Amino acid sequence: MRLSVAIDGPAGAGKSTIAKIVAKKYNLMYINTGAMYRAVTYKALEKDISPDNIEALCDLIKDMEMHFENDELYLNGVNINDQLTLPNISKNVSAYASIKEVRVRLVALQRDMSKKYDVIMDGRDIGTVVLKDASFKFFLTASPEERATRRYEELIAKGLEVQYDSILKEIIQRDYLDSNREIDPLTKAEDALEVDTTGINIEQVVEKICEYINKEFEFSTR
Ligand code: DC
């Protein structure tokens, strides 16, 4: 049986940073499902396809081959990772990610990846929908202010001119949209371990997660 680790939580809770480190420790492929929703948004905006044009969106996804190499998303053979975190994508992604037809297609791609590789996948619906039978499930949280500070520092480090207040507002709005959408809203799976990352550093979060995985491994091989 393949090993799979699900990490869910709101924007900026540290999911991708943590997932990349845990992936290296256990030799897992890191699948950033948010990047896949962002890639659809990126292409849809480029081609001027609005979220209510379902047919055009389905056609668009059909022509999108997505895979991950060294933690980065390649779309039709091109690394588009840097474009995916730009503010215009962040602002629009919730609208595209709430479309049933888009989700059905991306969930199918994500499940295919989990059949081919041992994976660690992060997103909003991994433990509840995509990998219901994941070997391990985690739900990462942090206060909106802490998450906004992390995003702000990340974008400033990339040389972008951004305002903390508008990032905080966007995070609060995205939390609301992601948690209240009709299809596969952001929720903690009943069997997920919740880790509040407010005020603790990356190493401490990784330690908690690895401790849990190792303990369960030990238990299952006893
Ligand atoms: O993790 P992120 O911020 O890059 O995700 C971008 C958006 O995609 C987020 O607003 C919600 C959506 N998303 C989702 O609906 N389901 C997932 N599994 C991953 C992301």
mmCIF file of C-alpha atoms and ligand atoms in Angstrom:
data_model
loop_
_atom_site.group_PDB
_atom_site.id
_atom_site.type_symbol
_atom_site.label_atom_id
_atom_site.label_comp_id
_atom_site.label_asym_id
_atom_site.label_seq_id
_atom_site.Cartn_x
_atom_site.Cartn_y
_atom_site.Cartn_z
ATOM 1 C CA MET A 1 0.000 0.000 0.000
ATOM 2 C CA ARG A 2 1.210 3.493 -0.816
ATOM 3 C CA LEU A 3 2.053 5.948 1.931
ATOM 4 C CA SER A 4 0.032 9.172 1.869
ATOM 5 C CA VAL A 5 0.065 12.202 4.125
ATOM 6 C CA ALA A 6 -2.725 14.807 3.998
ATOM 7 C CA ILE A 7 -2.158 18.361 5.212
ATOM 8 C CA ASP A 8 -5.103 20.753 5.213
ATOM 9 C CA GLY A 9 -5.653 24.199 6.627
ATOM 10 C CA PRO A 10 -6.323 27.837 5.732
ATOM 11 C CA ALA A 11 -4.087 30.049 3.563
ATOM 12 C CA GLY A 12 -0.757 30.888 5.163
ATOM 13 C CA ALA A 13 -0.886 28.270 7.951
ATOM 14 C CA GLY A 14 2.528 26.976 6.801
ATOM 15 C CA LYS A 15 1.278 23.903 4.949
ATOM 16 C CA SER A 16 3.642 24.051 1.974
ATOM 17 C CA THR A 17 6.780 24.893 3.984
ATOM 18 C CA ILE A 18 6.076 22.050 6.404
ATOM 19 C CA ALA A 19 5.021 19.600 3.667
ATOM 20 C CA LYS A 20 8.267 20.150 1.723
ATOM 21 C CA ILE A 21 10.400 19.369 4.792
ATOM 22 C CA VAL A 22 8.349 16.301 5.772
ATOM 23 C CA ALA A 23 8.472 15.109 2.121
ATOM 24 C CA LYS A 24 12.286 15.065 2.242
ATOM 25 C CA LYS A 25 12.359 13.230 5.584
ATOM 26 C CA TYR A 26 10.128 10.384 4.409
ATOM 27 C CA ASN A 27 11.005 10.443 0.705
ATOM 28 C CA LEU A 28 7.529 11.474 -0.435
ATOM 29 C CA MET A 29 6.457 13.429 -3.509
ATOM 30 C CA TYR A 30 5.090 16.829 -2.488
ATOM 31 C CA ILE A 31 1.850 17.703 -4.267
ATOM 32 C CA ASN A 32 0.732 21.292 -3.788
ATOM 33 C CA THR A 33 -2.946 21.110 -4.769
ATOM 34 C CA GLY A 34 -3.423 24.856 -4.244
ATOM 35 C CA ALA A 35 -0.894 25.363 -7.043
ATOM 36 C CA MET A 36 -3.120 23.256 -9.316
ATOM 37 C CA TYR A 37 -6.151 25.495 -8.609
ATOM 38 C CA ARG A 38 -3.891 28.496 -9.112
ATOM 39 C CA ALA A 39 -2.663 27.108 -12.455
ATOM 40 C CA VAL A 40 -6.258 26.805 -13.673
ATOM 41 C CA THR A 41 -6.881 30.394 -12.507
ATOM 42 C CA TYR A 42 -3.702 31.598 -14.230
ATOM 43 C CA LYS A 43 -4.672 30.023 -17.544
ATOM 44 C CA ALA A 44 -8.312 31.102 -17.287
ATOM 45 C CA LEU A 45 -7.310 34.736 -16.651
ATOM 46 C CA GLU A 46 -4.798 34.590 -19.491
ATOM 47 C CA LYS A 47 -7.487 33.344 -21.859
ATOM 48 C CA ASP A 48 -10.153 35.632 -20.413
ATOM 49 C CA ILE A 49 -12.421 32.750 -19.343
ATOM 50 C CA SER A 50 -14.756 33.836 -16.549
ATOM 51 C CA PRO A 51 -15.699 31.481 -13.657
ATOM 52 C CA ASP A 52 -19.230 31.067 -15.038
ATOM 53 C CA ASN A 53 -18.053 29.718 -18.411
ATOM 54 C CA ILE A 54 -17.953 26.095 -17.224
ATOM 55 C CA GLU A 55 -17.646 24.550 -20.669
ATOM 56 C CA ALA A 56 -14.607 26.633 -21.609
ATOM 57 C CA LEU A 57 -13.022 25.872 -18.234
ATOM 58 C CA CYS A 58 -13.471 22.117 -18.726
ATOM 59 C CA ASP A 59 -11.894 22.361 -22.189
ATOM 60 C CA LEU A 60 -9.063 24.387 -20.736
ATOM 61 C CA ILE A 61 -8.302 21.777 -18.043
ATOM 62 C CA LYS A 62 -8.364 18.970 -20.623
ATOM 63 C CA ASP A 63 -5.335 20.590 -22.294
ATOM 64 C CA MET A 64 -3.442 21.143 -19.045
ATOM 65 C CA GLU A 65 -0.855 18.477 -18.203
ATOM 66 C CA MET A 66 0.306 19.159 -14.654
ATOM 67 C CA HIS A 67 3.047 17.447 -12.746
ATOM 68 C CA PHE A 68 5.448 18.224 -9.921
ATOM 69 C CA GLU A 69 9.239 18.189 -10.038
ATOM 70 C CA ASN A 70 11.338 19.273 -7.062
ATOM 71 C CA ASP A 71 8.199 20.571 -5.327
ATOM 72 C CA GLU A 72 7.320 22.841 -8.270
ATOM 73 C CA LEU A 73 4.418 22.732 -10.680
ATOM 74 C CA TYR A 74 5.047 22.195 -14.383
ATOM 75 C CA LEU A 75 2.238 23.025 -16.762
ATOM 76 C CA ASN A 76 2.615 21.389 -20.173
ATOM 77 C CA GLY A 77 6.324 21.021 -19.480
ATOM 78 C CA VAL A 78 6.904 24.609 -18.310
ATOM 79 C CA ASN A 79 7.692 25.594 -14.722
ATOM 80 C CA ILE A 80 5.105 28.274 -13.881
ATOM 81 C CA ASN A 81 5.608 28.245 -10.117
ATOM 82 C CA ASP A 82 6.653 31.895 -9.800
ATOM 83 C CA GLN A 83 3.548 33.198 -11.543
ATOM 84 C CA LEU A 84 1.179 31.296 -9.275
ATOM 85 C CA THR A 85 1.589 33.349 -6.089
ATOM 86 C CA LEU A 86 1.110 36.741 -7.712
ATOM 87 C CA PRO A 87 -1.618 38.838 -5.998
ATOM 88 C CA ASN A 88 -3.940 38.749 -9.005
ATOM 89 C CA ILE A 89 -4.049 34.946 -8.883
ATOM 90 C CA SER A 90 -4.603 34.910 -5.094
ATOM 91 C CA LYS A 91 -7.476 37.371 -5.491
ATOM 92 C CA ASN A 92 -9.272 35.284 -8.112
ATOM 93 C CA VAL A 93 -8.469 31.670 -7.212
ATOM 94 C CA SER A 94 -11.367 31.089 -4.776
ATOM 95 C CA ALA A 95 -13.894 31.814 -7.528
ATOM 96 C CA TYR A 96 -12.420 29.132 -9.811
ATOM 97 C CA ALA A 97 -11.759 26.675 -6.960
ATOM 98 C CA SER A 98 -15.434 26.747 -5.950
ATOM 99 C CA ILE A 99 -16.621 25.342 -9.307
ATOM 100 C CA LYS A 100 -17.749 21.708 -9.052
ATOM 101 C CA GLU A 101 -16.523 20.716 -12.527
ATOM 102 C CA VAL A 102 -13.072 22.177 -11.850
ATOM 103 C CA ARG A 103 -12.829 20.336 -8.516
ATOM 104 C CA VAL A 104 -13.942 16.993 -9.946
ATOM 105 C CA ARG A 105 -11.210 17.140 -12.577
ATOM 106 C CA LEU A 106 -8.433 18.263 -10.262
ATOM 107 C CA VAL A 107 -9.386 15.756 -7.543
ATOM 108 C CA ALA A 108 -9.163 12.958 -10.159
ATOM 109 C CA LEU A 109 -5.665 14.129 -11.164
ATOM 110 C CA GLN A 110 -4.611 14.312 -7.507
ATOM 111 C CA ARG A 111 -5.867 10.776 -6.792
ATOM 112 C CA ASP A 112 -3.989 9.490 -9.855
ATOM 113 C CA MET A 113 -0.779 10.983 -8.468
ATOM 114 C CA SER A 114 -1.365 9.303 -5.102
ATOM 115 C CA LYS A 115 -1.731 5.935 -6.844
ATOM 116 C CA LYS A 116 1.584 6.325 -8.659
ATOM 117 C CA TYR A 117 3.717 7.768 -5.848
ATOM 118 C CA ASP A 118 4.031 7.952 -2.065
ATOM 119 C CA VAL A 119 2.775 11.493 -1.522
ATOM 120 C CA ILE A 120 2.354 14.328 0.893
ATOM 121 C CA MET A 121 -0.455 16.524 -0.383
ATOM 122 C CA ASP A 122 -1.563 19.867 0.981
ATOM 123 C CA GLY A 123 -4.794 21.745 0.354
ATOM 124 C CA ARG A 124 -8.254 22.241 1.830
ATOM 125 C CA ASP A 125 -10.042 18.941 1.133
ATOM 126 C CA ILE A 126 -7.256 16.367 1.150
ATOM 127 C CA GLY A 127 -8.188 14.563 4.370
ATOM 128 C CA THR A 128 -11.931 14.936 3.797
ATOM 129 C CA VAL A 129 -12.254 14.230 0.043
ATOM 130 C CA VAL A 130 -9.119 13.559 -2.036
ATOM 131 C CA LEU A 131 -7.354 11.085 0.265
ATOM 132 C CA LYS A 132 -10.042 10.000 2.717
ATOM 133 C CA ASP A 133 -7.924 6.933 3.517
ATOM 134 C CA ALA A 134 -4.635 8.813 3.902
ATOM 135 C CA SER A 135 -2.107 7.112 6.167
ATOM 136 C CA PHE A 136 -1.759 10.336 8.186
ATOM 137 C CA LYS A 137 -3.861 13.499 8.329
ATOM 138 C CA PHE A 138 -2.953 16.893 9.746
ATOM 139 C CA PHE A 139 -4.875 20.154 10.013
ATOM 140 C CA LEU A 140 -2.654 23.227 10.404
ATOM 141 C CA THR A 141 -4.038 26.503 11.717
ATOM 142 C CA ALA A 142 -2.681 29.924 12.815
ATOM 143 C CA SER A 143 -4.283 33.272 13.609
ATOM 144 C CA PRO A 144 -5.188 35.414 10.540
ATOM 145 C CA GLU A 145 -2.715 38.102 11.687
ATOM 146 C CA GLU A 146 0.167 35.643 11.905
ATOM 147 C CA ARG A 147 -0.705 34.167 8.510
ATOM 148 C CA ALA A 148 -0.891 37.639 6.941
ATOM 149 C CA THR A 149 2.530 38.534 8.389
ATOM 150 C CA ARG A 150 4.042 35.354 6.885
ATOM 151 C CA ARG A 151 2.549 36.062 3.429
ATOM 152 C CA TYR A 152 3.622 39.727 3.613
ATOM 153 C CA GLU A 153 7.234 38.786 4.413
ATOM 154 C CA GLU A 154 7.253 36.144 1.667
ATOM 155 C CA LEU A 155 6.070 38.619 -1.002
ATOM 156 C CA ILE A 156 8.356 41.437 0.202
ATOM 157 C CA ALA A 157 11.291 38.991 0.001
ATOM 158 C CA LYS A 158 10.305 38.391 -3.623
ATOM 159 C CA GLY A 159 10.642 42.142 -4.215
ATOM 160 C CA LEU A 160 6.899 42.821 -4.558
ATOM 161 C CA GLU A 161 5.311 46.010 -3.249
ATOM 162 C CA VAL A 162 2.459 44.911 -1.003
ATOM 163 C CA GLN A 163 0.452 46.271 1.939
ATOM 164 C CA TYR A 164 0.035 44.210 5.120
ATOM 165 C CA ASP A 165 -3.559 45.428 5.607
ATOM 166 C CA SER A 166 -4.698 44.340 2.177
ATOM 167 C CA ILE A 167 -3.074 40.904 2.624
ATOM 168 C CA LEU A 168 -4.853 40.461 5.973
ATOM 169 C CA LYS A 169 -8.159 41.489 4.392
ATOM 170 C CA GLU A 170 -7.617 39.071 1.499
ATOM 171 C CA ILE A 171 -6.747 36.188 3.884
ATOM 172 C CA ILE A 172 -9.881 36.780 5.968
ATOM 173 C CA GLN A 173 -12.000 36.935 2.819
ATOM 174 C CA ARG A 174 -10.407 33.781 1.361
ATOM 175 C CA ASP A 175 -10.910 31.909 4.681
ATOM 176 C CA TYR A 176 -14.562 32.822 4.497
ATOM 177 C CA LEU A 177 -14.973 31.766 0.849
ATOM 178 C CA ASP A 178 -13.002 28.512 1.279
ATOM 179 C CA SER A 179 -14.875 27.534 4.463
ATOM 180 C CA ASN A 180 -18.355 28.472 3.277
ATOM 181 C CA ARG A 181 -18.405 27.251 -0.299
ATOM 182 C CA GLU A 182 -20.970 24.598 -1.152
ATOM 183 C CA ILE A 183 -18.577 21.970 -2.519
ATOM 184 C CA ASP A 184 -15.782 20.450 -0.414
ATOM 185 C CA PRO A 185 -15.381 23.401 1.985
ATOM 186 C CA LEU A 186 -12.310 23.717 4.182
ATOM 187 C CA THR A 187 -12.977 21.541 7.238
ATOM 188 C CA LYS A 188 -10.875 19.414 9.533
ATOM 189 C CA ALA A 189 -11.254 15.683 8.943
ATOM 190 C CA GLU A 190 -12.457 13.943 12.099
ATOM 191 C CA ASP A 191 -9.343 11.777 12.171
ATOM 192 C CA ALA A 192 -6.857 14.624 11.512
ATOM 193 C CA LEU A 193 -4.401 15.874 14.127
ATOM 194 C CA GLU A 194 -4.840 19.641 14.550
ATOM 195 C CA VAL A 195 -1.646 21.667 14.978
ATOM 196 C CA ASP A 196 -1.922 25.373 15.860
ATOM 197 C CA THR A 197 1.246 26.973 14.462
ATOM 198 C CA THR A 198 0.683 30.437 16.001
ATOM 199 C CA GLY A 199 3.825 31.483 17.851
ATOM 200 C CA ILE A 200 5.786 28.315 17.156
ATOM 201 C CA ASN A 201 8.515 27.977 14.556
ATOM 202 C CA ILE A 202 8.766 25.675 11.547
ATOM 203 C CA GLU A 203 11.119 23.224 13.256
ATOM 204 C CA GLN A 204 8.693 22.813 16.153
ATOM 205 C CA VAL A 205 5.768 22.093 13.811
ATOM 206 C CA VAL A 206 7.851 19.578 11.832
ATOM 207 C CA GLU A 207 8.859 17.925 15.092
ATOM 208 C CA LYS A 208 5.221 17.526 16.179
ATOM 209 C CA ILE A 209 4.257 16.024 12.820
ATOM 210 C CA CYS A 210 7.212 13.631 12.618
ATOM 211 C CA GLU A 211 6.730 12.570 16.229
ATOM 212 C CA TYR A 212 3.125 11.652 15.409
ATOM 213 C CA ILE A 213 4.059 9.771 12.218
ATOM 214 C CA ASN A 214 6.890 7.878 13.910
ATOM 215 C CA LYS A 215 4.712 6.907 16.867
ATOM 216 C CA GLU A 216 1.970 5.576 14.571
ATOM 217 C CA PHE A 217 4.558 3.707 12.460
ATOM 218 C CA GLU A 218 5.987 2.123 15.583
ATOM 219 C CA PHE A 219 2.498 1.164 16.714
ATOM 220 C CA SER A 220 1.542 -0.365 13.353
ATOM 221 C CA THR A 221 4.738 -2.449 13.107
ATOM 222 C CA ARG A 222 4.592 -3.697 16.696
HETATM 223 O O1 DC B 1 -3.087 26.792 -0.682
HETATM 224 P P1 DC B 1 -3.293 27.991 -1.627
HETATM 225 O O2 DC B 1 -3.490 29.287 -0.921
HETATM 226 O O3 DC B 1 -2.252 28.075 -2.679
HETATM 227 O O4 DC B 1 -4.685 27.650 -2.382
HETATM 228 C C1 DC B 1 -5.217 28.490 -3.364
HETATM 229 C C2 DC B 1 -6.730 28.402 -3.376
HETATM 230 O O5 DC B 1 -7.136 27.143 -3.912
HETATM 231 C C3 DC B 1 -7.413 28.529 -2.018
HETATM 232 O O6 DC B 1 -8.042 29.773 -1.905
HETATM 233 C C4 DC B 1 -8.429 27.441 -1.964
HETATM 234 C C5 DC B 1 -8.190 26.613 -3.168
HETATM 235 N N1 DC B 1 -7.879 25.222 -2.842
HETATM 236 C C6 DC B 1 -8.930 24.351 -2.745
HETATM 237 O O7 DC B 1 -10.076 24.760 -2.855
HETATM 238 N N2 DC B 1 -8.700 23.029 -2.545
HETATM 239 C C7 DC B 1 -7.453 22.579 -2.403
HETATM 240 N N3 DC B 1 -7.257 21.268 -2.218
HETATM 241 C C8 DC B 1 -6.354 23.458 -2.481
HETATM 242 C C9 DC B 1 -6.603 24.791 -2.679
#
